[in-house]
Amino acid sequence: MWILIPAYNEEKVIASVIKDLQTHGYEHILIVNDGSRDNTARIAEQSGAEVLTHIINRGQGAALRTGLEYLRDTKQADIVVTFDADGQHRPEDITKLIQPIKNNQADIVLGSRFLCQNTIPLFRRIILKAGILFTNIISHVHLTDTHNGLRALNQTALQKIEIVHRGMEHASDIIDEISAKKLRYREIPVTILYTDYSIMKGQRSGNFIKMGCKIILKKYFS
Amino acid sequence: MNAVKILIVITLAISLIRLMRFELKKTINFQTFLFWAAILIGSVVLFINPDISENIARLIGIGRGVDSMFFLSILLLFYLNFQLYIRIQKLDRDMTNTIIQTSKKFHQQNNK
C-alpha cells in the first residue's frame, strides 16, 4: 500500500506529516512535489519519502495524476491512499478507509467530513455544501463530501480513473469517473483538522465558482 | 485618397508582408496564412473602395455599409477569441502532459 501526497510549498509541515504517517506504520510514501519554490522536495526526501518533482507548478490534479500513474505503472501498487500535505488529515483514519477495499466491497473509498462530528468553519461549510450539491447533480452520484482529499483506490480504480483537470476540479473528475466507469464506492467518516495553516493553504472560497464554471465548460462543451 | 486612408493601407500592407514572411519561414501554416491574408486584403480593398461595404450591407440585410462592417468585425473578434481560447487550452494540456511524463522519466532515470 502506498500513501500519495501532492505537495506545493509545504516545507513548514511536510516533515511532520511524513513522520506522523511513518509512526503509524506507513512506510511507502510518495510525495509529488508540484513545482514548489521552497525546500519541500529536499525535506520530504530527508524524511524518508520517495519524491517526484514537477519542474513547474501544474496544480493538485496534475500532481495526483503523476503519482497515480507512477504507482500504477512502476510500483504496481495494490492500494493507493491520497492524503493532503497540509496536515489536515489523520493517519488514524487510513485503517478504516482501506477496510472496504481489503474486504473487496469497494474499488474506491472516499473520506467524508460530514458523516461524523467535525468543527468546520461556517462559511467553508456553506461553500462545501454548495459544491457537494453541484457535483452530485453533475455526476449523478450521491455523496456527502465531494472535495475531500483523503481517498483510497484499489487497482481497478487505478486502471480506470482518468483525471482530466489539472487543478482542484480533479475532485469532480474522480466522482464523474466513479459514475461513468461504474466503480464500487463507499464513504467513510474521517476527521479533518482545521488549523490556521490548513485554512490558509486551503481553497479560497471564490475559487469554487471558477471551478464550477470550468467543470461545466469541460463536461458540456469539450 | 486622404492621409488616414493612406496610413491605414500602408499599415495593412506591412502586416501582409510580415504575414508572407511568417508563411515562408513556416512559422504559421498555409491555412492560417490564407485566413489572415484574406482579412488583410479584404480590409485594404474596403478602405480604398468603401462603396463595396454598401453592397455587403444590402446582402446581409443591414442598413448602412459601416454598420455591416461593425457587425462583421464583432463576429470575427468573437470567433478569433474563441480560437485563441481553444489554442491556449490545448497548449496548457500539452504542457501538463509533458511535465507529468518528464517527472516520471527523470525520477526513473535517477533511480536506476
Short mmCIF file of C-alpha atoms in Angstrom, two decimals:
data_model
loop_
_atom_site.label_atom_id
_atom_site.label_comp_id
_atom_site.label_asym_id
_atom_site.label_seq_id
_atom_site.Cartn_x
_atom_site.Cartn_y
_atom_site.Cartn_z
CA MET A 1 0.00 0.00 0.00
CA TRP A 2 1.22 3.50 -0.89
CA ILE A 3 0.38 6.91 0.52
CA LEU A 4 0.35 9.58 -2.20
CA ILE A 5 0.78 13.20 -1.15
CA PRO A 6 0.68 16.06 -3.67
CA ALA A 7 2.63 18.98 -2.20
CA TYR A 8 3.19 22.60 -3.15
CA ASN A 9 5.28 24.88 -0.91
CA GLU A 10 4.73 22.76 2.21
CA GLU A 11 8.21 22.96 3.79
CA LYS A 12 6.74 24.00 7.15
CA VAL A 13 4.64 20.88 7.66
CA ILE A 14 5.75 18.16 5.22
CA ALA A 15 8.30 16.61 7.61
CA SER A 16 5.76 16.27 10.42
CA VAL A 17 3.11 14.84 8.06
CA ILE A 18 5.56 12.18 6.81
CA LYS A 19 6.81 11.42 10.33
CA ASP A 20 3.25 11.05 11.59
CA LEU A 21 2.47 8.56 8.83
CA GLN A 22 5.68 6.62 9.48
CA THR A 23 4.86 6.47 13.20
CA HIS A 24 1.59 4.80 12.25
CA GLY A 25 3.46 2.18 10.24
CA TYR A 26 3.10 3.61 6.72
CA GLU A 27 6.50 3.37 5.09
CA HIS A 28 5.68 3.67 1.42
CA ILE A 29 5.10 7.37 0.96
CA LEU A 30 5.25 9.15 -2.39
CA ILE A 31 5.39 12.93 -2.49
CA VAL A 32 4.68 14.67 -5.78
CA ASN A 33 6.40 18.00 -5.40
CA ASP A 34 4.35 20.22 -7.67
CA GLY A 35 6.93 22.84 -8.63
CA SER A 36 7.45 24.13 -5.07
CA ARG A 37 9.70 27.15 -4.75
CA ASP A 38 10.75 26.24 -1.22
CA ASN A 39 12.53 23.19 0.26
CA THR A 40 9.55 20.81 0.19
CA ALA A 41 11.30 18.24 -2.03
CA ARG A 42 14.56 18.18 -0.06
CA ILE A 43 12.81 17.94 3.33
CA ALA A 44 10.48 15.19 2.07
CA GLU A 45 13.43 13.17 0.76
CA GLN A 46 15.36 13.61 4.01
CA SER A 47 12.27 12.45 5.89
CA GLY A 48 12.36 9.15 4.01
CA ALA A 49 9.69 9.65 1.33
CA GLU A 50 10.09 9.00 -2.36
CA VAL A 51 9.80 12.27 -4.28
CA LEU A 52 8.72 13.03 -7.84
CA THR A 53 9.05 16.61 -8.99
CA HIS A 54 7.14 18.76 -11.48
CA ILE A 55 9.52 21.39 -12.84
CA ILE A 56 6.73 23.99 -12.70
CA ASN A 57 3.50 24.17 -10.70
CA ARG A 58 0.63 22.44 -12.52
CA GLY A 59 -1.97 22.04 -9.79
CA GLN A 60 -3.15 19.32 -7.46
CA GLY A 61 -4.98 17.37 -10.18
CA ALA A 62 -1.83 17.08 -12.27
CA ALA A 63 0.24 16.11 -9.22
CA LEU A 64 -2.24 13.37 -8.33
CA ARG A 65 -2.22 12.13 -11.93
CA THR A 66 1.58 11.90 -11.86
CA GLY A 67 1.53 9.99 -8.59
CA LEU A 68 -1.31 7.63 -9.52
CA GLU A 69 0.22 6.78 -12.92
CA TYR A 70 3.65 6.23 -11.37
CA LEU A 71 2.34 3.99 -8.59
CA ARG A 72 0.12 2.05 -11.01
CA ASP A 73 2.75 1.51 -13.75
CA THR A 74 6.04 1.39 -11.86
CA LYS A 75 5.20 0.15 -8.37
CA GLN A 76 2.14 -1.94 -9.27
CA ALA A 77 0.56 -0.67 -6.05
CA ASP A 78 -2.41 -2.69 -4.81
CA ILE A 79 -3.90 0.18 -2.80
CA VAL A 80 -3.14 3.90 -3.01
CA VAL A 81 -4.30 6.36 -0.36
CA THR A 82 -4.33 10.03 -1.34
CA PHE A 83 -3.50 12.28 1.58
CA ASP A 84 -3.19 16.09 1.92
CA ALA A 85 0.19 17.66 2.62
CA ASP A 86 -1.07 20.45 4.87
CA GLY A 87 -1.64 18.26 7.92
CA GLN A 88 -5.45 18.31 7.88
CA HIS A 89 -5.79 14.51 7.58
CA ARG A 90 -5.16 11.99 10.35
CA PRO A 91 -3.19 8.77 9.70
CA GLU A 92 -5.55 7.03 12.16
CA ASP A 93 -8.33 7.27 9.54
CA ILE A 94 -6.39 5.28 6.94
CA THR A 95 -7.08 1.88 8.56
CA LYS A 96 -10.87 2.24 8.28
CA LEU A 97 -10.53 3.90 4.87
CA ILE A 98 -8.83 0.88 3.30
CA GLN A 99 -11.02 -1.72 5.04
CA PRO A 100 -13.79 -1.85 2.38
CA ILE A 101 -11.10 -2.36 -0.28
CA LYS A 102 -9.46 -5.17 1.69
CA ASN A 103 -12.91 -6.76 2.13
CA ASN A 104 -13.49 -6.41 -1.65
CA GLN A 105 -16.58 -4.26 -1.04
CA ALA A 106 -15.38 -1.18 -2.92
CA ASP A 107 -12.98 -0.03 -5.64
CA ILE A 108 -12.68 3.45 -4.22
CA VAL A 109 -13.32 4.71 -0.69
CA LEU A 110 -13.87 8.39 -0.04
CA GLY A 111 -13.42 10.14 3.27
CA SER A 112 -16.36 12.25 4.41
CA ARG A 113 -16.13 15.01 7.00
CA PHE A 114 -19.93 15.25 7.13
CA LEU A 115 -20.53 11.70 8.38
CA CYS A 116 -19.08 12.46 11.80
CA GLN A 117 -18.68 15.38 14.16
CA ASN A 118 -16.26 17.88 12.58
CA THR A 119 -15.79 21.50 13.51
CA ILE A 120 -15.95 23.16 10.12
CA PRO A 121 -15.86 26.96 9.84
CA LEU A 122 -19.38 28.16 8.90
CA PHE A 123 -18.52 29.87 5.61
CA ARG A 124 -16.46 26.88 4.49
CA ARG A 125 -19.34 24.56 5.43
CA ILE A 126 -21.75 26.56 3.23
CA ILE A 127 -19.31 26.58 0.29
CA LEU A 128 -18.61 22.85 0.67
CA LYS A 129 -22.33 22.02 0.82
CA ALA A 130 -22.94 24.05 -2.35
CA GLY A 131 -20.03 22.22 -4.02
CA ILE A 132 -21.44 18.84 -2.95
CA LEU A 133 -24.89 19.68 -4.33
CA PHE A 134 -23.36 20.88 -7.60
CA THR A 135 -21.11 17.82 -8.03
CA ASN A 136 -23.90 15.37 -7.15
CA ILE A 137 -26.20 16.94 -9.77
CA ILE A 138 -23.49 16.99 -12.44
CA SER A 139 -22.13 13.48 -11.72
CA HIS A 140 -25.35 11.64 -10.71
CA VAL A 141 -23.57 10.11 -7.69
CA HIS A 142 -24.90 10.71 -4.20
CA LEU A 143 -22.07 11.63 -1.83
CA THR A 144 -21.92 13.57 1.41
CA ASP A 145 -18.46 15.06 0.77
CA THR A 146 -17.09 15.58 -2.72
CA HIS A 147 -13.93 17.62 -2.12
CA ASN A 148 -12.13 15.56 0.47
CA GLY A 149 -8.54 14.70 -0.41
CA LEU A 150 -8.50 11.55 1.72
CA ARG A 151 -9.35 8.61 -0.56
CA ALA A 152 -8.27 5.02 -1.11
CA LEU A 153 -8.16 3.35 -4.52
CA ASN A 154 -7.66 -0.27 -5.49
CA GLN A 155 -6.06 -1.48 -8.74
CA THR A 156 -9.37 -1.42 -10.63
CA ALA A 157 -9.87 2.23 -9.72
CA LEU A 158 -6.22 3.00 -10.55
CA GLN A 159 -6.65 1.48 -14.00
CA LYS A 160 -9.97 3.13 -14.77
CA ILE A 161 -9.89 6.61 -13.26
CA GLU A 162 -8.64 9.36 -15.56
CA ILE A 163 -8.03 12.80 -14.12
CA VAL A 164 -8.70 15.47 -16.75
CA HIS A 165 -8.43 18.73 -14.82
CA ARG A 166 -5.04 19.79 -13.55
CA GLY A 167 -6.39 21.97 -10.74
CA MET A 168 -8.71 21.39 -7.81
CA GLU A 169 -11.53 20.36 -10.19
CA HIS A 170 -9.92 16.91 -10.24
CA ALA A 171 -12.15 16.02 -7.26
CA SER A 172 -15.18 16.26 -9.56
CA ASP A 173 -13.32 14.28 -12.26
CA ILE A 174 -12.88 11.40 -9.83
CA ILE A 175 -16.58 11.42 -8.93
CA ASP A 176 -17.53 11.62 -12.62
CA GLU A 177 -15.32 8.61 -13.27
CA ILE A 178 -16.93 6.63 -10.44
CA SER A 179 -20.26 7.13 -12.17
CA ALA A 180 -19.04 6.67 -15.77
CA LYS A 181 -16.89 3.58 -15.10
CA LYS A 182 -19.39 2.09 -12.65
CA LEU A 183 -16.87 1.73 -9.83
CA ARG A 184 -17.98 0.41 -6.46
CA TYR A 185 -17.64 3.17 -3.89
CA ARG A 186 -18.05 3.73 -0.16
CA GLU A 187 -17.85 6.74 2.10
CA ILE A 188 -16.14 6.56 5.47
CA PRO A 189 -16.32 9.22 8.21
CA VAL A 190 -12.99 11.00 8.68
CA THR A 191 -11.82 13.81 10.88
CA ILE A 192 -10.47 16.97 9.28
CA LEU A 193 -8.13 19.07 11.39
CA TYR A 194 -8.78 22.73 10.60
CA THR A 195 -5.65 24.54 11.70
CA ASP A 196 -4.79 28.14 10.82
CA TYR A 197 -2.20 26.73 8.44
CA SER A 198 -4.58 24.32 6.65
CA ILE A 199 -7.24 27.04 6.31
CA MET A 200 -4.64 29.43 4.94
CA LYS A 201 -3.37 26.79 2.49
CA GLY A 202 -6.85 25.61 1.51
CA GLN A 203 -9.01 26.76 -1.36
CA ARG A 204 -10.19 30.36 -1.43
CA SER A 205 -13.98 30.38 -1.47
CA GLY A 206 -14.08 32.39 -4.72
CA ASN A 207 -12.19 29.57 -6.44
CA PHE A 208 -15.20 27.29 -6.08
CA ILE A 209 -17.19 29.44 -8.54
CA LYS A 210 -14.28 29.33 -11.00
CA MET A 211 -14.04 25.56 -10.52
CA GLY A 212 -17.77 25.15 -11.16
CA CYS A 213 -17.52 27.10 -14.44
CA LYS A 214 -14.53 25.03 -15.57
CA ILE A 215 -16.31 21.76 -14.78
CA ILE A 216 -19.41 22.81 -16.77
CA LEU A 217 -17.27 24.01 -19.70
CA LYS A 218 -15.28 20.78 -19.79
CA LYS A 219 -18.25 18.50 -19.30
CA TYR A 220 -20.67 20.00 -21.77
CA PHE A 221 -18.57 21.96 -24.27
CA SER A 222 -15.41 19.93 -24.86
CA MET B 1 -7.35 59.20 -51.02
CA ASN B 2 -6.82 61.11 -47.74
CA ALA B 3 -3.87 60.81 -45.32
CA VAL B 4 -5.64 58.49 -42.84
CA LYS B 5 -6.60 56.08 -45.58
CA ILE B 6 -3.03 56.06 -46.92
CA LEU B 7 -1.67 55.38 -43.41
CA ILE B 8 -4.10 52.51 -42.83
CA VAL B 9 -3.40 50.97 -46.22
CA ILE B 10 0.39 51.18 -45.59
CA THR B 11 -0.06 49.54 -42.15
CA LEU B 12 -2.15 46.74 -43.65
CA ALA B 13 0.39 46.27 -46.48
CA ILE B 14 3.24 45.97 -43.94
CA SER B 15 1.16 43.43 -41.99
CA LEU B 16 0.63 41.48 -45.21
CA ILE B 17 4.37 41.44 -45.95
CA ARG B 18 5.09 40.23 -42.39
CA LEU B 19 2.44 37.57 -42.80
CA MET B 20 4.08 36.37 -46.02
CA ARG B 21 7.44 36.20 -44.23
CA PHE B 22 5.85 34.09 -41.44
CA GLU B 23 4.48 31.73 -44.08
CA LEU B 24 7.82 31.49 -45.90
CA LYS B 25 9.62 30.71 -42.62
CA LYS B 26 6.85 28.18 -41.81
CA THR B 27 6.08 29.94 -38.52
CA ILE B 28 2.40 29.65 -39.47
CA ASN B 29 0.65 27.03 -41.57
CA PHE B 30 -0.84 27.69 -45.01
CA GLN B 31 -4.48 27.79 -43.82
CA THR B 32 -3.64 30.43 -41.20
CA PHE B 33 -1.78 32.41 -43.86
CA LEU B 34 -4.75 32.27 -46.25
CA PHE B 35 -7.21 33.27 -43.50
CA TRP B 36 -5.23 36.34 -42.41
CA ALA B 37 -4.25 37.27 -45.96
CA ALA B 38 -7.95 37.27 -46.94
CA ILE B 39 -8.79 39.54 -43.98
CA LEU B 40 -5.93 41.95 -44.70
CA ILE B 41 -6.55 42.13 -48.45
CA GLY B 42 -10.30 42.49 -47.83
CA SER B 43 -9.62 45.37 -45.41
CA VAL B 44 -7.33 47.12 -47.94
CA VAL B 45 -9.99 46.80 -50.66
CA LEU B 46 -12.70 48.15 -48.34
CA PHE B 47 -10.56 51.13 -47.28
CA ILE B 48 -9.74 52.01 -50.89
CA ASN B 49 -13.29 51.46 -52.12
CA PRO B 50 -15.80 51.84 -49.20
CA ASP B 51 -18.78 51.55 -51.58
CA ILE B 52 -18.28 47.78 -51.55
CA SER B 53 -19.42 47.73 -47.89
CA GLU B 54 -22.82 49.12 -49.03
CA ASN B 55 -23.24 46.07 -51.26
CA ILE B 56 -22.29 43.75 -48.38
CA ALA B 57 -24.79 45.59 -46.11
CA ARG B 58 -27.57 45.05 -48.63
CA LEU B 59 -26.56 41.40 -49.00
CA ILE B 60 -26.78 40.65 -45.24
CA GLY B 61 -29.77 42.94 -44.65
CA ILE B 62 -28.13 45.68 -42.57
CA GLY B 63 -28.91 49.33 -43.35
CA ARG B 64 -25.59 51.08 -43.80
CA GLY B 65 -22.24 49.80 -45.06
CA VAL B 66 -20.38 50.98 -41.93
CA ASP B 67 -22.87 49.12 -39.69
CA SER B 68 -22.32 45.90 -41.59
CA MET B 69 -18.55 46.30 -41.12
CA PHE B 70 -19.01 46.73 -37.35
CA PHE B 71 -21.31 43.73 -37.24
CA LEU B 72 -18.87 41.51 -39.15
CA SER B 73 -15.89 42.79 -37.12
CA ILE B 74 -17.57 41.87 -33.83
CA LEU B 75 -18.41 38.40 -35.16
CA LEU B 76 -14.82 37.96 -36.32
CA LEU B 77 -13.44 39.10 -32.94
CA PHE B 78 -15.66 36.60 -31.10
CA TYR B 79 -14.52 33.84 -33.41
CA LEU B 80 -10.83 34.73 -33.00
CA ASN B 81 -11.21 34.96 -29.24
CA PHE B 82 -12.77 31.51 -29.18
CA GLN B 83 -9.99 30.09 -31.38
CA LEU B 84 -7.41 31.62 -29.06
CA TYR B 85 -9.13 30.07 -26.02
CA ILE B 86 -9.11 26.62 -27.66
CA ARG B 87 -5.43 27.02 -28.60
CA ILE B 88 -4.43 28.09 -25.07
CA GLN B 89 -6.37 25.18 -23.55
CA LYS B 90 -4.59 22.74 -25.85
CA LEU B 91 -1.18 24.25 -25.03
CA ASP B 92 -1.98 24.05 -21.32
CA ARG B 93 -2.98 20.38 -21.63
CA ASP B 94 0.12 19.56 -23.68
CA MET B 95 2.34 21.32 -21.14
CA THR B 96 0.78 19.39 -18.24
CA ASN B 97 1.22 16.07 -20.07
CA THR B 98 4.86 16.89 -20.86
CA ILE B 99 5.61 17.82 -17.25
CA ILE B 100 3.95 14.66 -15.92
CA GLN B 101 5.86 12.40 -18.34
CA THR B 102 9.14 14.25 -17.73
CA SER B 103 8.86 13.99 -13.95
CA LYS B 104 8.27 10.21 -14.13
CA LYS B 105 11.07 9.65 -16.65
CA PHE B 106 13.54 11.83 -14.74
CA HIS B 107 12.73 10.04 -11.49
CA GLN B 108 13.17 6.59 -13.05
CA GLN B 109 16.49 7.59 -14.65
CA ASN B 110 17.78 8.92 -11.31
CA ASN B 111 16.82 5.73 -9.52
CA LYS B 112 18.47 3.34 -11.99
#
